[in-house]
Coordinates of C-alpha atoms and ligand atoms in Angstrom, one line a residue:
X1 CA 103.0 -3.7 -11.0
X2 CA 102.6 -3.1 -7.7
X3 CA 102.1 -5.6 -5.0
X4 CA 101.1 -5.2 -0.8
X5 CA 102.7 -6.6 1.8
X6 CA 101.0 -7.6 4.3
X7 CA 101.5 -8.2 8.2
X8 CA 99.6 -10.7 10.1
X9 CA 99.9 -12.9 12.7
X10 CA 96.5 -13.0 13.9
X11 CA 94.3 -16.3 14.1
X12 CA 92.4 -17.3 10.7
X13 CA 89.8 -17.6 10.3
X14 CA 89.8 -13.7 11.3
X15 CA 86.4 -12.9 13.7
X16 CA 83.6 -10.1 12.5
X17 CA 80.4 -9.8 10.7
X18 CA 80.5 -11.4 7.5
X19 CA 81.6 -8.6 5.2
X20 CA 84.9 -8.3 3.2
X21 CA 86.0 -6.0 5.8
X22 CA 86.3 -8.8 8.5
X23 CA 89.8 -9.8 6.8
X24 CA 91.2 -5.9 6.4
X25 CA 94.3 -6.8 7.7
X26 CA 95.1 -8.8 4.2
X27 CA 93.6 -5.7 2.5
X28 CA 95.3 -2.1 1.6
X29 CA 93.7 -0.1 4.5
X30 CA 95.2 1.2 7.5
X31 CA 91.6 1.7 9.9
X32 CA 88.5 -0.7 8.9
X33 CA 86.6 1.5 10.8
X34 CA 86.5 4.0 8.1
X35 CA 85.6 1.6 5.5
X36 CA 82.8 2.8 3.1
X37 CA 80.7 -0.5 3.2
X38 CA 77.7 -1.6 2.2
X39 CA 77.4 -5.3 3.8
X40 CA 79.8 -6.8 0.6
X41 CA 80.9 -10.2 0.9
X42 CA 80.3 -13.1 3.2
X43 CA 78.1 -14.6 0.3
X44 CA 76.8 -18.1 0.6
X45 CA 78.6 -21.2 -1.1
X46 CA 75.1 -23.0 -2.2
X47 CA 75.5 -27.1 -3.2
X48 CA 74.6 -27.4 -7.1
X49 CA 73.0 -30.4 -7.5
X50 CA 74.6 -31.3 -10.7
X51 CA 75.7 -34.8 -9.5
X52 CA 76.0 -36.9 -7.8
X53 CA 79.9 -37.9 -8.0
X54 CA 81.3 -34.7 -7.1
X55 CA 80.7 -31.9 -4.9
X56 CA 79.5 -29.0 -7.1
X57 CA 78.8 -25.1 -5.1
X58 CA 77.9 -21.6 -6.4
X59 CA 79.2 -18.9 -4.8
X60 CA 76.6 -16.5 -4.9
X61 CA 78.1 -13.1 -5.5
X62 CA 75.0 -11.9 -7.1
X63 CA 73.8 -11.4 -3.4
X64 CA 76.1 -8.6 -2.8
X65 CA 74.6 -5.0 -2.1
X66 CA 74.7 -4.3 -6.2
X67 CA 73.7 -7.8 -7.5
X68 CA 77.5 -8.3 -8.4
X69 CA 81.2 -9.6 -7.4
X70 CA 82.4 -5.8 -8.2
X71 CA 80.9 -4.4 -4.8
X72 CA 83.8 -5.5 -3.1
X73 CA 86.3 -4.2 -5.3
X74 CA 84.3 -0.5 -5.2
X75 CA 83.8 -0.6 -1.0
X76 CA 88.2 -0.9 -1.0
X77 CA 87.9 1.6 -4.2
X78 CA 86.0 4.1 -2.4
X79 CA 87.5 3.6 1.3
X80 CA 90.9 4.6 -0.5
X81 CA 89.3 7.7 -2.1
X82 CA 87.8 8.8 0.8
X83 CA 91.0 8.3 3.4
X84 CA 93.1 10.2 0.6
X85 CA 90.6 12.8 1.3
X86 CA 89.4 13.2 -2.2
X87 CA 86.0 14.3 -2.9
X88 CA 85.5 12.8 -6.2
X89 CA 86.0 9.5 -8.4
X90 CA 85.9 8.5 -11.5
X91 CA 85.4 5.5 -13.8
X92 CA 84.6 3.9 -17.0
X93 CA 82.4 1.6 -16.8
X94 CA 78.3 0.9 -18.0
X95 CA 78.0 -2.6 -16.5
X96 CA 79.0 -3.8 -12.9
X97 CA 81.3 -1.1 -12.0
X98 CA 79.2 1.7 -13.1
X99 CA 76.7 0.9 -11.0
X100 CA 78.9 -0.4 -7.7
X101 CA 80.7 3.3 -8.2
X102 CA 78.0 4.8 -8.3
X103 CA 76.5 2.9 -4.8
X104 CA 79.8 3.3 -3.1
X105 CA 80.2 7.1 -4.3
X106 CA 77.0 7.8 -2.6
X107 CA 77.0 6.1 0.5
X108 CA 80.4 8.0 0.8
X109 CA 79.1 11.1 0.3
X110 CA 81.1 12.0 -2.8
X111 CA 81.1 12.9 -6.6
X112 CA 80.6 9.7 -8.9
X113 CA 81.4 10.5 -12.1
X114 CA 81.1 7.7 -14.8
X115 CA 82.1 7.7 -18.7
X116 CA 80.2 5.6 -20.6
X117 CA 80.2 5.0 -24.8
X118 CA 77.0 7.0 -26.1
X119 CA 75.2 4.3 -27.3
X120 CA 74.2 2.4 -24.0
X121 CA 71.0 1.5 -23.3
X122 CA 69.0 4.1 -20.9
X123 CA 68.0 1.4 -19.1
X124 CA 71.5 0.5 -18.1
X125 CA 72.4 4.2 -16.9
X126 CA 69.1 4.9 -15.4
X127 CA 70.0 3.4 -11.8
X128 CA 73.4 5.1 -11.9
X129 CA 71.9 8.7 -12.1
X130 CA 69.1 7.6 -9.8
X131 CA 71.7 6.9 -6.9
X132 CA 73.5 10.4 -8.5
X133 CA 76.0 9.9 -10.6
X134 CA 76.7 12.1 -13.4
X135 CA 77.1 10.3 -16.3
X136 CA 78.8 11.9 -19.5
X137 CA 78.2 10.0 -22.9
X138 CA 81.1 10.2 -24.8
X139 CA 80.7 9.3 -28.7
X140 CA 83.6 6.8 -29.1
X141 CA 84.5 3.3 -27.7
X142 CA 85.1 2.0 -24.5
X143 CA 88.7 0.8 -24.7
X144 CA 89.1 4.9 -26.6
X145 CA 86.9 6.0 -23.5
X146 CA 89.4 4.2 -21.0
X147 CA 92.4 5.2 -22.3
X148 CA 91.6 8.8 -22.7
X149 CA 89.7 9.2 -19.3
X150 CA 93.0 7.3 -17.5
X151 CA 95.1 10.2 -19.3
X152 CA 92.4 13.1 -17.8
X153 CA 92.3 11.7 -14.4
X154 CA 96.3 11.4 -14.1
X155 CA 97.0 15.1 -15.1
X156 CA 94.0 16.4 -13.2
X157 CA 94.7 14.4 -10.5
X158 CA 91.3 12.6 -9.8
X159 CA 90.8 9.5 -8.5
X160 CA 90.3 6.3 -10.5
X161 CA 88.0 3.6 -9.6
X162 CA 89.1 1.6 -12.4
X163 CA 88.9 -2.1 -11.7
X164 CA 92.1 -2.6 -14.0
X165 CA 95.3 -3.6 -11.6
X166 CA 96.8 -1.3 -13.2
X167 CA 94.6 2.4 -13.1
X168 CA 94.0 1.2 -9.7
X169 CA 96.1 -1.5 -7.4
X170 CA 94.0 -1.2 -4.6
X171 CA 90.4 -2.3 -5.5
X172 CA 91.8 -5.6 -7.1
X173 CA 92.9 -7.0 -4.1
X174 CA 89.5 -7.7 -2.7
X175 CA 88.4 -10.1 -5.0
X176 CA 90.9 -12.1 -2.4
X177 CA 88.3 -12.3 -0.3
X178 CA 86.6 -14.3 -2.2
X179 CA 88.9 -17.2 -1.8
X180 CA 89.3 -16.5 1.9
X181 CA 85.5 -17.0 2.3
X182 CA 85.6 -20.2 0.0
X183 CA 88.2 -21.6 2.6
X184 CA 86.9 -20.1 5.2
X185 CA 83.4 -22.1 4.4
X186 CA 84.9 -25.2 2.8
X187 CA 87.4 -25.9 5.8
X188 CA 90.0 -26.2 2.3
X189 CA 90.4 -25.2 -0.9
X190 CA 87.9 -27.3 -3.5
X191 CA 89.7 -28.7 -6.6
X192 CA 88.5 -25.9 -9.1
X193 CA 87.6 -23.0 -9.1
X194 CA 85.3 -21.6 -12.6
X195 CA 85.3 -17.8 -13.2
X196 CA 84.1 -15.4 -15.8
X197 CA 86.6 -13.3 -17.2
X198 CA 86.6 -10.0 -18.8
X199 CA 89.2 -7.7 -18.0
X200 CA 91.1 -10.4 -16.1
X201 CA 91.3 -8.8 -12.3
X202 CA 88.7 -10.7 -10.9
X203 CA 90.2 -14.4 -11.7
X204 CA 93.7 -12.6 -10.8
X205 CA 92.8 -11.2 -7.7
X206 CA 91.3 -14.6 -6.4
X207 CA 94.0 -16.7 -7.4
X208 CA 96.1 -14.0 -5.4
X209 CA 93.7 -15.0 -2.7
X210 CA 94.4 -18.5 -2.7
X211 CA 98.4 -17.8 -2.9
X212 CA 98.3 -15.8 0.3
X213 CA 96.3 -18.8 2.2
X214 CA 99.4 -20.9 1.0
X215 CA 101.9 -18.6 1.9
X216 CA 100.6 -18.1 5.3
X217 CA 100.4 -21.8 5.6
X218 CA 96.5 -22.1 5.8
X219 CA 96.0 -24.4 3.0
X220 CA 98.6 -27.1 1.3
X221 CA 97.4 -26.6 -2.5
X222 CA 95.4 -23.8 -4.7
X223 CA 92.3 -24.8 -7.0
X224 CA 92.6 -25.3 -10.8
X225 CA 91.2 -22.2 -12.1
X226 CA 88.9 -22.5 -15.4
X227 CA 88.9 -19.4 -17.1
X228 CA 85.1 -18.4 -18.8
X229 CA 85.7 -15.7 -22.0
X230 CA 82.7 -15.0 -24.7
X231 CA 82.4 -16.4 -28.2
X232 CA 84.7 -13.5 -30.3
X233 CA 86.4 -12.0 -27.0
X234 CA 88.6 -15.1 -26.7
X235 CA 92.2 -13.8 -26.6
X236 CA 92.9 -15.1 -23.3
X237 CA 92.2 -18.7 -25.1
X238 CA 94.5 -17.9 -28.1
X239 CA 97.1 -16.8 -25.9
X240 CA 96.7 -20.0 -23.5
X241 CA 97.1 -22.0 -26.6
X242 CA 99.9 -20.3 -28.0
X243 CA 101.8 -20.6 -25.2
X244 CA 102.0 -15.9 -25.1
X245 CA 103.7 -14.4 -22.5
X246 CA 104.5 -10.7 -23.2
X247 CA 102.2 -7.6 -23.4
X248 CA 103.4 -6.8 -26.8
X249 CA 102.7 -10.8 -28.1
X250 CA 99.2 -10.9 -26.4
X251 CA 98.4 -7.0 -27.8
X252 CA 99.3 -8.2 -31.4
X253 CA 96.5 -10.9 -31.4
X254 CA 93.5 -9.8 -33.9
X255 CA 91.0 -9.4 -32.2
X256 CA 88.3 -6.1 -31.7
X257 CA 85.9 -5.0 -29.5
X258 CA 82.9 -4.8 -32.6
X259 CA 81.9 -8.7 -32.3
X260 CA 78.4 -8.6 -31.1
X261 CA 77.9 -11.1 -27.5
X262 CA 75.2 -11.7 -25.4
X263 CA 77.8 -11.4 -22.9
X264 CA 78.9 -7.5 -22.8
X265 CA 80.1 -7.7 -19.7
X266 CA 83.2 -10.2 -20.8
X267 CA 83.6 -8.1 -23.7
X268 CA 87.0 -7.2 -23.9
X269 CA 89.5 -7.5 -27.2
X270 CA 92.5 -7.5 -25.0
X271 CA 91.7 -7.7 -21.3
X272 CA 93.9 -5.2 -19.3
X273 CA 94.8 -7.6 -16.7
X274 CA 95.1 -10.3 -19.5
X275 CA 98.5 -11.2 -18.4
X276 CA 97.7 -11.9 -14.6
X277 CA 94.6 -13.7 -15.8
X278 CA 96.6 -16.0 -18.2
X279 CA 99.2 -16.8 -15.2
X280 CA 96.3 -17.7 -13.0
X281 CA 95.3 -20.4 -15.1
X282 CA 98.4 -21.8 -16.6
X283 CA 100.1 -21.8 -13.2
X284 CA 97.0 -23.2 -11.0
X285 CA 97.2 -26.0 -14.1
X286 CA 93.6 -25.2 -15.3
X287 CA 92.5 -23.7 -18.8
X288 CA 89.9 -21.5 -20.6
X289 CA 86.7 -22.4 -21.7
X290 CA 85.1 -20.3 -25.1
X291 CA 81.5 -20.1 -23.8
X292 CA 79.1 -19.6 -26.8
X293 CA 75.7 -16.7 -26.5
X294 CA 74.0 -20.3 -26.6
X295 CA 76.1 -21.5 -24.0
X296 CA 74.8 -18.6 -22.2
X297 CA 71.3 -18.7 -22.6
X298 CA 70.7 -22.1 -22.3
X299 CA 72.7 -22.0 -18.8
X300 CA 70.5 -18.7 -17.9
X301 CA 67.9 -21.1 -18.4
X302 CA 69.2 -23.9 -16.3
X303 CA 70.5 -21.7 -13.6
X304 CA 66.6 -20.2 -13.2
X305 CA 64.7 -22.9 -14.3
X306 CA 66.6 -26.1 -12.3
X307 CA 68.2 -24.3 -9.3
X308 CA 65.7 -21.1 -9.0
X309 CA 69.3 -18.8 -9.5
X310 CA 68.9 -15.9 -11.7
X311 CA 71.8 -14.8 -13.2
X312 CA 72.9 -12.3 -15.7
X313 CA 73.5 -13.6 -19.6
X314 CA 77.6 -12.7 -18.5
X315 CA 77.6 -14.5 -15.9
X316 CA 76.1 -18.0 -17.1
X317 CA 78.6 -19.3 -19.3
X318 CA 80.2 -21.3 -16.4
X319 CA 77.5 -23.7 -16.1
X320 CA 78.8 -25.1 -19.6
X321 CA 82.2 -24.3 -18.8
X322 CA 81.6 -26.8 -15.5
X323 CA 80.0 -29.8 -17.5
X324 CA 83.6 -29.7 -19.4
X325 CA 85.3 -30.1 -16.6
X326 CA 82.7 -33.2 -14.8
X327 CA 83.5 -34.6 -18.2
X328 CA 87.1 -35.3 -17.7
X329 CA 86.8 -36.1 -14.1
X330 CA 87.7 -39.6 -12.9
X331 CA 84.7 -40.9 -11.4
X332 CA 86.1 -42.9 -8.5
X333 CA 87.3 -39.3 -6.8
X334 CA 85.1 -37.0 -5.7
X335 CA 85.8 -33.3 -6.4
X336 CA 85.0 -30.0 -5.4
X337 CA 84.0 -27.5 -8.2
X338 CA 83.2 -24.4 -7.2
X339 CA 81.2 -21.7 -9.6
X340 CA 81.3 -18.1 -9.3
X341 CA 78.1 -16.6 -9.9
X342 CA 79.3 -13.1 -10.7
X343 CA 76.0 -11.0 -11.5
X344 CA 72.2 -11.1 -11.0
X345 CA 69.7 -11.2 -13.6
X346 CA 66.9 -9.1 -11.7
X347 CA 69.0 -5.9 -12.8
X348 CA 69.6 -6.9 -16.2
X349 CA 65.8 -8.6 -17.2
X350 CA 65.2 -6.0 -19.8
X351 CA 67.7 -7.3 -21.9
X352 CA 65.8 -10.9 -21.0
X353 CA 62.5 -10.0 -22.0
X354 CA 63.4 -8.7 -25.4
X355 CA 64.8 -11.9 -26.1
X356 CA 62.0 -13.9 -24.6
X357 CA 57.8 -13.1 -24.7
X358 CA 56.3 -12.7 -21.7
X359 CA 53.2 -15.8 -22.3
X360 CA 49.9 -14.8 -23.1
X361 CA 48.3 -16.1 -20.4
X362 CA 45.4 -13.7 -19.1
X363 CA 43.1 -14.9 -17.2
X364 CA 39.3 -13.4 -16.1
X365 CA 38.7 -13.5 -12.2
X366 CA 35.6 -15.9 -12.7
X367 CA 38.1 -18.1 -15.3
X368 CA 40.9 -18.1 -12.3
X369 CA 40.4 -21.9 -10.9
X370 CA 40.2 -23.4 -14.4
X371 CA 43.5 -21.2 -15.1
X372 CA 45.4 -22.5 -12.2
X373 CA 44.0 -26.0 -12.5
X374 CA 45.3 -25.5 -16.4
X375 CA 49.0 -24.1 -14.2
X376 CA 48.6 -27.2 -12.3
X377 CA 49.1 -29.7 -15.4
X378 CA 52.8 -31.1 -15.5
X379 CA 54.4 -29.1 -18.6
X380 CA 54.6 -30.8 -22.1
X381 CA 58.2 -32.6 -22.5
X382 CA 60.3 -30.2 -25.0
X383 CA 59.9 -31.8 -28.5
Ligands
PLP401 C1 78.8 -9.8 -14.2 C2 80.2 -9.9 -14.4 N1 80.9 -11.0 -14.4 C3 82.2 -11.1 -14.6 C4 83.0 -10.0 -14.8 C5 84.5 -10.1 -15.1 O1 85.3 -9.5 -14.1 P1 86.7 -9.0 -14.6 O2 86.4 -7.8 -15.6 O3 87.4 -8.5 -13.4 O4 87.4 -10.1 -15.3 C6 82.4 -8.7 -14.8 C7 83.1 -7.5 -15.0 O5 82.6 -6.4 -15.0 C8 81.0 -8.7 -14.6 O6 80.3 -7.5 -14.6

């Protein structure tokens, strides 16, 4: 695997507008003035008012230029493409990637191209060929789809946008950046830290984050991470429990990427960066939590209805995933929990409103009053 090293001796917190790109030095570039950047990062840390005996915050990545954590990982992606000259990238993705590539890819002025399994929803490609990306359907599965693209692009040369460590070193280590602003906000680290994960480089890449603030001797201790995986894509939990550490163990566990979840994004039989996910949590001393499509909703619900934060059916398993930990907290220490919100609902509410009616609430213009003094009534409890 390969791994940066970095050289910095400047003051931290590192001055800038609040984008990723204000801590570059601790990122694979060589001139931040080239950068292809939309405004990603510098997200706010929001207080959850779960309760009152701990200090519970969001980190709102769904206010990134895409509605998603994976803007940051595509503005290093792209900046790398375009400083190696090349005029085209590629990926696999239908969910956040896709649709960060495709941003990034534009804004750059370069070729996007984006493989995607035949059978996703229009609605999902739509804003990827809107910003210009040529989207190929390919007839087969995604993890089929990966591996065969990853073979295409090394003998033809292309550029990878992959947001596997592996495909592509680079773009992972900007979801450090996200612990830098946690820090950087909190004036330390909080005690944990509760991440979705799916192919693993985004919980990686933060507890990387965190290890560089020790290293540098910026903070004394790193967060407990809690790891978030779907219902049926729980490998990562198996493997926690069964005490796996090789590729070959955690590759041999049964499970396949055909189990229906309300959480595609997550969806992945054997994450590629499984491994650096699993050492994230066993070595920060946290654990994973299975969130259930119930889990999800009813958090989707709580996230919108209590807290006015819509976020995507992938993204909302942490809320359950939190209440385990506030469970086995002592109560006579306060902690710091924080969430990361990882997507936004607004670009993922068709999928909402086939699972929920729209009420039937019309209204005439001379029946308007006695409909909003009807709105005004306090809602019936829930049975
Ligand atoms: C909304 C959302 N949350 C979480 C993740 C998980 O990130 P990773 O695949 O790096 O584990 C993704 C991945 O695409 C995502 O789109």
């Amino acid at each position: 695997m390969i791994g940066f090293v970095y050289l910095d001796d400047q003051e931290w917190p590192p001055a800038g507008p609040p984008t990723i790109w204000r801590y570059w030095r601790r990122l694979p570039v060589d001139d931040p003035r080239a950068a292809v950047t939309l405004g990603e990062g510098g997200t706010p840390l929001l207080p959850l008012p779960l309760t009152p005996a701990h200090d519970v915050f969001v980190k709102d990545e769904t206010r990134n230029p895409t509605g998603s954590h994976k803007d940051r990982a595509l503005s290093v992606a792209i900046s790398r493409c375009v400083s190696l000259g090349r005029k085209a990238s590629v990926v696999v993705s239908a969910g956040s990637t896709g649709l960060s590539h495709a941003a990034y890819c534009a804004h750059a002025g370069i070729t996007s191209i984006v493989a995607i399994p035949a059978a996703t929803d229009p609605r999902r490609i739509y804003p990827l060929t809107a910003m210009g990306s040529r989207v190929i359907r390919v007839q087969s599965d995604i993890d089929a789809i990966i591996a065969r693209t990853g073979e295409i692009a090394r003998s033809r040369g292309l550029f990878q946008s992959s947001t596997t460590r592996r495909a592509n070193p680079f773009q992972t280590e900007a979801a450090k950046t996200i612990a830098f602003e946690i820090v950087d906000t909190l004036g330390e680290p909080p005690d944990f830290v509760v991440v979705p994960v799916g192919g693993g480089g985004t919980i990686a890449g933060i507890w990387r984050g965190f290890r560089e603030l020790r290293e540098r001797g910026s903070i004394a201790r790193s967060p407990r991470f809690i790891g978030v995986v779907p219902e049926g894509y729980d490998a990562l939990a198996a493997a926690y429990r069964k005490g796996i550490e090789t590729q070959a163990e955690f590759d041999a566990l049964p499970y396949s990427a055909v189990t229906p979840t309300l959480m595609p994004k997550l969806a992945h039989a054997h994450p590629p960066d499984g491994l650096e996910a699993l050492a994230a949590v066993k070595d920060s001393g946290g654990y994973f939590c299975v969130a259930t499509n119930r889990d999800a909703e009813e958090g989707q619900a709580r996230f919108a209805t209590g807290f006015g934060h819509y976020v995507e059916l992938s993204s909302a398993g942490v809320l359950a995933a939190t209440h385990s930990v506030l469970r086995q907290l002592d109560t006579g220490r306060r902690a710091s929990i924080v969430l990361i919100l990882c997507g936004s609902g607004y670009r993922e509410s068709f999928v909402d409103i086939e699972r929920n009616a729209i009420p039937e609430n019309r209204s005439s213009l001379d029946a308007l009053d006695a409909s909003i003094e009807e709105a005004l009534r306090p809602a019936a409890a829930a049975p």
